[in-house]
XYZ file of C-alpha atoms in Angstrom:
424
model
C -35.033 -49.325 -11.314
C -33.166 -47.290 -14.437
C -29.768 -48.072 -15.186
C -27.502 -45.161 -16.983
C -24.284 -45.639 -18.601
C -23.150 -42.133 -18.919
C -19.513 -40.501 -19.236
C -19.316 -36.957 -19.222
C -17.068 -35.354 -21.548
C -14.098 -33.370 -20.458
C -15.401 -30.099 -20.432
C -19.280 -31.192 -19.332
C -17.030 -33.419 -16.300
C -15.632 -29.967 -15.623
C -18.895 -27.992 -15.285
C -20.505 -31.107 -12.921
C -17.558 -30.417 -10.454
C -17.548 -27.064 -10.147
C -19.345 -25.103 -7.470
C -20.752 -22.001 -8.624
C -24.139 -20.837 -8.024
C -24.716 -20.398 -11.986
C -22.866 -22.015 -14.453
C -23.549 -22.269 -18.061
C -21.723 -24.108 -21.037
C -21.274 -23.160 -24.666
C -20.399 -25.054 -27.442
C -21.699 -25.991 -30.884
C -24.197 -28.577 -32.401
C -24.405 -32.118 -31.349
C -21.704 -31.504 -27.865
C -24.061 -33.209 -25.862
C -24.764 -30.037 -24.200
C -28.278 -30.790 -23.054
C -27.614 -34.432 -21.893
C -25.126 -32.670 -19.725
C -27.593 -30.978 -18.002
C -29.975 -33.737 -18.248
C -27.275 -35.824 -16.285
C -26.531 -32.924 -13.754
C -29.546 -32.472 -12.236
C -30.350 -36.493 -12.080
C -27.196 -35.984 -9.970
C -28.308 -33.711 -8.047
C -31.360 -35.566 -7.183
C -29.907 -38.373 -6.258
C -27.153 -36.254 -3.958
C -29.994 -34.162 -1.991
C -30.352 -34.784 1.587
C -32.098 -36.888 3.228
C -35.549 -35.702 4.466
C -36.832 -37.714 7.875
C -38.917 -40.692 5.799
C -35.884 -41.310 3.981
C -36.721 -39.764 0.852
C -34.781 -36.981 -1.418
C -36.794 -34.559 -2.565
C -36.362 -31.385 -5.206
C -37.704 -29.520 -7.893
C -36.195 -28.268 -10.303
C -37.752 -25.724 -13.232
C -36.842 -26.122 -17.031
C -37.379 -23.342 -19.157
C -36.852 -22.744 -22.666
C -38.012 -19.758 -25.133
C -41.500 -21.636 -26.593
C -43.598 -24.871 -25.698
C -42.990 -26.276 -28.888
C -39.165 -26.226 -28.485
C -39.603 -28.079 -25.115
C -41.490 -30.723 -26.571
C -39.194 -31.276 -29.644
C -36.158 -31.159 -28.206
C -35.905 -30.406 -24.208
C -38.536 -33.112 -23.552
C -37.540 -35.370 -25.973
C -33.787 -35.368 -24.208
C -34.882 -36.307 -20.986
C -37.399 -38.870 -22.032
C -34.320 -41.063 -23.975
C -32.404 -41.124 -20.799
C -35.430 -41.122 -18.172
C -38.017 -42.740 -20.119
C -41.599 -42.905 -18.157
C -42.445 -45.510 -16.533
C -39.012 -46.612 -15.877
C -38.216 -43.460 -14.300
C -41.498 -41.635 -13.374
C -45.009 -39.921 -14.322
C -45.091 -37.338 -16.958
C -48.344 -35.437 -16.336
C -49.735 -33.372 -19.905
C -51.574 -31.219 -17.821
C -49.166 -30.192 -15.341
C -46.230 -29.882 -18.076
C -44.171 -31.463 -14.657
C -42.496 -35.008 -14.909
C -42.246 -36.654 -11.407
C -39.298 -38.790 -11.024
C -39.928 -41.235 -8.628
C -37.153 -44.505 -7.959
C -35.265 -46.003 -5.005
C -34.991 -42.916 -2.155
C -35.379 -40.342 -5.164
C -38.156 -38.078 -5.913
C -37.895 -34.884 -7.531
C -40.309 -32.435 -9.794
C -39.221 -31.443 -12.951
C -41.190 -28.862 -14.605
C -41.113 -27.408 -17.957
C -41.677 -23.540 -18.421
C -41.913 -22.489 -22.023
C -41.708 -18.239 -22.371
C -44.593 -18.272 -25.061
C -46.890 -19.262 -22.199
C -48.187 -15.864 -20.390
C -49.404 -18.402 -17.373
C -45.581 -20.281 -17.210
C -44.310 -16.893 -17.149
C -46.371 -15.577 -14.308
C -46.090 -18.978 -12.092
C -42.218 -18.908 -12.736
C -42.131 -15.398 -10.672
C -43.658 -17.089 -7.611
C -41.665 -20.479 -7.911
C -39.920 -21.750 -4.717
C -37.444 -24.735 -6.488
C -34.383 -26.295 -5.678
C -32.231 -25.314 -8.622
C -32.899 -24.565 -12.340
C -31.842 -25.858 -15.921
C -32.245 -22.967 -18.644
C -31.725 -24.539 -22.349
C -30.829 -22.570 -25.110
C -30.227 -19.130 -22.693
C -28.940 -17.284 -25.646
C -32.772 -17.037 -26.560
C -34.283 -16.465 -22.701
C -35.286 -12.770 -21.730
C -33.006 -11.686 -19.449
C -35.285 -10.640 -16.932
C -36.964 -13.903 -16.384
C -33.233 -15.167 -16.000
C -32.557 -12.008 -13.178
C -36.099 -13.497 -11.260
C -35.186 -17.121 -11.370
C -32.024 -16.521 -9.522
C -34.181 -15.476 -6.198
C -36.418 -18.529 -6.588
C -33.574 -21.054 -6.579
C -32.946 -22.555 -3.217
C -36.381 -21.944 -1.888
C -37.541 -25.674 -1.795
C -36.958 -27.235 1.638
C -39.347 -30.116 2.031
C -38.149 -31.057 5.385
C -36.832 -28.011 7.173
C -35.154 -30.568 9.724
C -32.714 -31.808 6.551
C -29.197 -29.800 6.042
C -30.110 -27.558 2.725
C -28.456 -29.173 -0.315
C -27.620 -27.795 -3.800
C -29.581 -25.452 -5.233
C -28.498 -22.873 -8.386
C -28.856 -22.459 -12.215
C -27.166 -24.545 -14.890
C -27.739 -23.331 -18.547
C -26.442 -24.543 -21.990
C -26.773 -22.592 -25.465
C -24.888 -22.259 -28.615
C -22.691 -19.577 -27.900
C -24.432 -16.025 -28.068
C -23.988 -12.525 -29.779
C -20.812 -10.100 -28.123
C -23.510 -7.871 -28.227
C -25.736 -9.412 -25.766
C -26.994 -9.801 -21.967
C -24.829 -13.002 -21.976
C -21.625 -12.458 -23.016
C -21.314 -9.001 -21.023
C -22.804 -11.310 -17.959
C -19.788 -14.005 -18.421
C -16.986 -11.824 -20.313
C -17.260 -8.593 -18.645
C -19.337 -8.000 -15.265
C -22.610 -9.569 -13.682
C -25.213 -6.594 -13.532
C -25.152 -4.780 -10.174
C -28.689 -6.311 -9.518
C -27.502 -9.823 -10.123
C -24.479 -8.992 -7.653
C -26.709 -7.038 -4.754
C -29.303 -10.098 -4.588
C -26.004 -12.883 -4.598
C -25.911 -14.492 -0.842
C -23.594 -17.204 -1.586
C -20.814 -17.089 1.156
C -17.258 -18.443 -0.394
C -18.617 -19.553 -3.595
C -18.066 -18.370 -6.396
C -21.398 -16.645 -8.649
C -20.703 -18.176 -12.440
C -18.605 -19.535 -14.634
C -18.948 -20.626 -18.065
C -17.758 -23.541 -19.852
C -16.591 -23.320 -23.586
C -16.507 -26.588 -25.306
C -13.822 -26.874 -28.247
C -15.052 -26.581 -32.258
C -16.458 -29.593 -33.792
C -13.789 -29.867 -36.083
C -10.785 -30.108 -33.544
C -8.844 -33.076 -32.481
C -10.651 -32.380 -28.898
C -14.148 -32.419 -30.145
C -16.466 -33.345 -27.489
C -19.303 -36.379 -28.404
C -17.821 -37.161 -31.870
C -18.653 -40.844 -30.594
C -22.418 -40.253 -30.163
C -22.659 -38.836 -33.285
C -22.909 -39.845 -37.420
C -19.845 -40.311 -38.950
C -18.435 -37.030 -40.458
C -21.830 -35.040 -38.871
C -19.660 -31.408 -38.915
C -18.122 -32.152 -42.442
C -21.961 -32.703 -43.102
C -23.097 -30.267 -41.641
C -20.919 -27.866 -43.216
C -22.064 -29.414 -46.839
C -25.774 -29.052 -46.601
C -25.594 -25.550 -45.131
C -23.139 -24.298 -47.555
C -25.265 -21.211 -47.854
C -25.509 -19.940 -44.113
C -22.938 -17.265 -43.313
C -19.524 -17.767 -41.980
C -21.147 -16.191 -38.802
C -23.354 -19.458 -38.951
C -20.391 -21.857 -39.184
C -18.344 -19.948 -35.932
C -21.082 -20.172 -34.117
C -23.125 -23.781 -34.624
C -19.738 -25.469 -35.907
C -16.738 -23.998 -34.126
C -18.919 -22.990 -30.871
C -17.407 -19.548 -30.986
C -19.351 -15.662 -30.005
C -21.178 -15.304 -32.326
C -22.319 -10.976 -33.478
C -24.917 -8.451 -34.576
C -24.225 -8.489 -38.163
C -24.742 -4.487 -38.990
C -21.788 -5.125 -41.325
C -19.020 -7.321 -41.895
C -16.364 -7.943 -38.926
C -12.985 -6.765 -39.721
C -10.736 -9.180 -37.966
C -11.983 -11.940 -39.034
C -8.923 -13.321 -38.306
C -9.466 -13.584 -34.356
C -9.808 -17.352 -32.890
C -10.178 -18.334 -29.305
C -6.247 -19.615 -29.631
C -5.594 -15.691 -29.449
C -6.858 -15.514 -25.637
C -4.183 -17.124 -23.255
C -6.012 -19.022 -20.945
C -4.561 -17.642 -18.214
C -3.052 -14.197 -16.880
C -0.161 -12.870 -18.607
C 2.930 -11.751 -16.936
C 5.461 -8.297 -17.987
C 9.015 -9.904 -19.045
C 11.219 -8.344 -16.806
C 13.854 -6.942 -19.220
C 11.505 -5.585 -22.410
C 9.768 -2.729 -22.324
C 5.627 -1.892 -22.166
C 4.271 0.238 -24.691
C 1.018 1.829 -24.578
C -1.795 2.015 -27.253
C -3.981 4.754 -26.682
C -7.635 6.299 -27.988
C -9.506 9.189 -27.106
C -12.631 10.494 -27.368
C -15.381 10.816 -24.285
C -13.967 7.362 -24.164
C -10.427 6.995 -23.196
C -8.514 3.522 -23.372
C -5.433 2.238 -23.801
C -3.874 -0.912 -24.117
C -0.454 -2.483 -22.729
C 1.627 -4.534 -25.102
C 4.809 -5.748 -24.767
C 6.877 -7.761 -28.100
C 9.125 -10.610 -26.250
C 12.485 -11.820 -27.709
C 10.488 -14.336 -29.311
C 8.977 -12.167 -31.269
C 4.955 -12.708 -30.210
C 3.094 -9.928 -29.413
C 1.116 -9.841 -25.412
C -1.168 -7.294 -24.757
C -0.482 -7.560 -20.630
C -3.662 -5.446 -20.291
C -6.496 -2.901 -20.851
C -7.544 0.070 -19.334
C -11.503 1.677 -20.454
C -13.397 4.341 -19.440
C -16.693 6.137 -19.730
C -17.330 10.173 -20.383
C -14.386 10.760 -18.986
C -12.014 13.628 -20.173
C -8.094 13.162 -20.805
C -6.980 14.878 -17.909
C -9.312 12.428 -16.125
C -7.925 9.424 -17.730
C -4.162 9.928 -17.087
C -5.423 10.405 -13.224
C -6.775 7.215 -13.580
C -4.281 5.907 -15.905
C -1.002 6.386 -13.809
C -1.810 4.493 -10.662
C -3.026 1.606 -12.955
C 0.613 1.159 -14.628
C 2.083 1.587 -11.194
C 0.207 -1.166 -10.052
C 0.036 -3.410 -12.621
C 3.592 -2.998 -14.032
C 5.724 -1.546 -10.930
C 9.312 -3.233 -12.803
C 8.247 -1.157 -15.802
C 8.321 2.742 -16.536
C 6.153 2.643 -18.999
C 6.299 5.790 -21.015
C 6.104 5.367 -24.795
C 2.596 5.711 -26.212
C 1.451 4.774 -29.774
C -1.339 6.513 -30.306
C -4.318 7.617 -32.279
C -3.712 10.559 -34.846
C -6.984 12.000 -33.594
C -5.789 13.061 -30.098
C -3.305 15.938 -32.024
C -6.593 18.093 -32.669
C -7.158 20.861 -30.479
C -9.686 21.274 -28.392
C -12.464 24.053 -28.734
C -12.779 24.965 -25.008
C -8.569 25.238 -24.163
C -6.836 24.579 -27.204
C -5.164 21.517 -25.948
C -4.608 18.541 -27.496
C -4.953 15.088 -26.051
C -1.055 14.635 -26.935
C 0.051 17.935 -24.609
C -1.572 16.799 -21.845
C 0.059 13.316 -21.678
C 3.330 14.903 -22.877
C 2.927 17.136 -19.540
C 2.442 14.229 -17.744
C 5.701 12.380 -18.702
C 4.884 10.074 -21.626
C 6.339 10.206 -24.770
C 3.691 9.874 -27.468
C 3.919 9.507 -30.970
C 0.697 9.273 -33.224
C 0.096 5.924 -35.671
C -0.756 5.843 -38.922
C -3.338 8.070 -40.646
C -4.252 5.540 -43.329
C -6.912 3.217 -42.074
C -5.918 0.116 -43.918
C -1.975 0.656 -42.934
C -3.489 0.563 -39.140
C -5.666 -2.951 -39.927
C -3.000 -4.249 -41.695
C -0.474 -4.674 -38.795
C -3.127 -5.855 -36.760
C -4.166 -8.249 -39.527
C -0.726 -9.598 -40.106
C 0.340 -10.733 -36.178
C -3.402 -12.992 -36.267
C -2.874 -14.529 -38.926
C 1.361 -15.233 -38.074
C 2.702 -18.268 -35.568
C 5.382 -17.939 -33.981
C 7.193 -21.188 -33.002
C 3.979 -23.234 -33.349
C 1.758 -20.134 -31.211
C -0.164 -17.319 -32.496
C 1.821 -14.212 -33.388
C -0.293 -12.356 -30.469
C -1.611 -13.815 -27.508
C -4.215 -11.437 -25.195
C -4.478 -11.616 -21.253
C -8.055 -13.324 -20.536
C -8.641 -9.483 -18.820
C -9.117 -7.648 -21.738
C -12.618 -8.325 -22.191
C -13.643 -5.108 -24.139
C -10.505 -5.849 -26.602
C -12.091 -9.562 -26.906
C -15.085 -8.433 -27.542
C -14.126 -5.863 -30.104
C -12.206 -8.784 -32.037
C -15.257 -11.001 -31.728
C -17.058 -9.025 -33.761
C -17.666 -5.640 -31.625
C -14.934 -4.169 -34.561
C -17.021 -4.243 -37.633
C -17.502 -2.124 -40.857
C -20.614 -0.333 -41.011
C -23.363 -0.882 -43.509
C -23.691 1.776 -45.972
C -27.195 2.063 -47.263
C -27.119 3.819 -50.405
C -30.064 5.428 -52.094
C -30.357 5.255 -56.039
C -30.261 9.069 -57.966
C -32.544 10.243 -60.548
């Protein structure tokens, strides 16, 4: 019989207590993510319903992008906590660990996506659940297919159905990735259509704190000054690498420098923001074929509160106004929102009817003023509030529902890389 002494860090504890069908956790190097996943599979194995013969049977698939990675990292973590012989039998030919202790019998199948046979087998598996290790490196279509394979293993049809689902861990992915959109924007339609979960939440993401913050997790199991040493030996790496692997922040696809490198997680409110009654709400607006607006309020404290965003796609200004007006009445029923600071490009005349976006907004009752033309003036205004602290709090805070704006601040807004050619 194995004995395990494990106390989960706060974020992993919250992860374990959640009942979402798909649960993921992101964080820096060394934060105990993989160990937490092992403990969660073990916990679900021990909590499975009893079969008629008194055994608790489960089957899990553990996925990594390459078999070398499975061997070098994932398997080693599993064996560290559940050593073969004491906890079960490892069968190399089947890439399967058969756990057997007490009343628990559980199959843990390890599958790598660099093996075509493994990929084909994934599409026909019947399992209790799945663990995707370093999910940012996995083909999203494999993940989508896996959602239909979990909950299919029923060793005893007379027993009640126990837990089923997908757990995942990773260093933070890029903001331009499928994975960012999955958790921070919206799940793809094919996933939403396939979900049949009743009252159970579909998915939830958990974020661990920076390795250099006072709340850093798993520090007691790391060498002294682990993250300081990590920074020193990787001093040649980019700030982007440090953000992802030390601070546990989202990355970006580097086609140029990020515009707002001052943005941090602390600029995102942990809960929805509510407009102050006696302070005006002002809109900022951009145009083109994807008009967008953000609602901003400057409370008496001097902090900017970005209360909400409204985005569109392939939409003219008149159609956008039809969407904007009811959104404002619903979102801010106690405010008469009419003031707009807008992209000065909105004063350009249309080639079709000579109208401008400013004209259309004024005809709808809005008071529109152009923002400054100079780009650095506009960017500098945002940088100043990102760098400012007011009474120990950030000078600007965003409602967590501002998904597109947050994505831009995390690195979606970046300077275009200019490729120069030598002239003869």
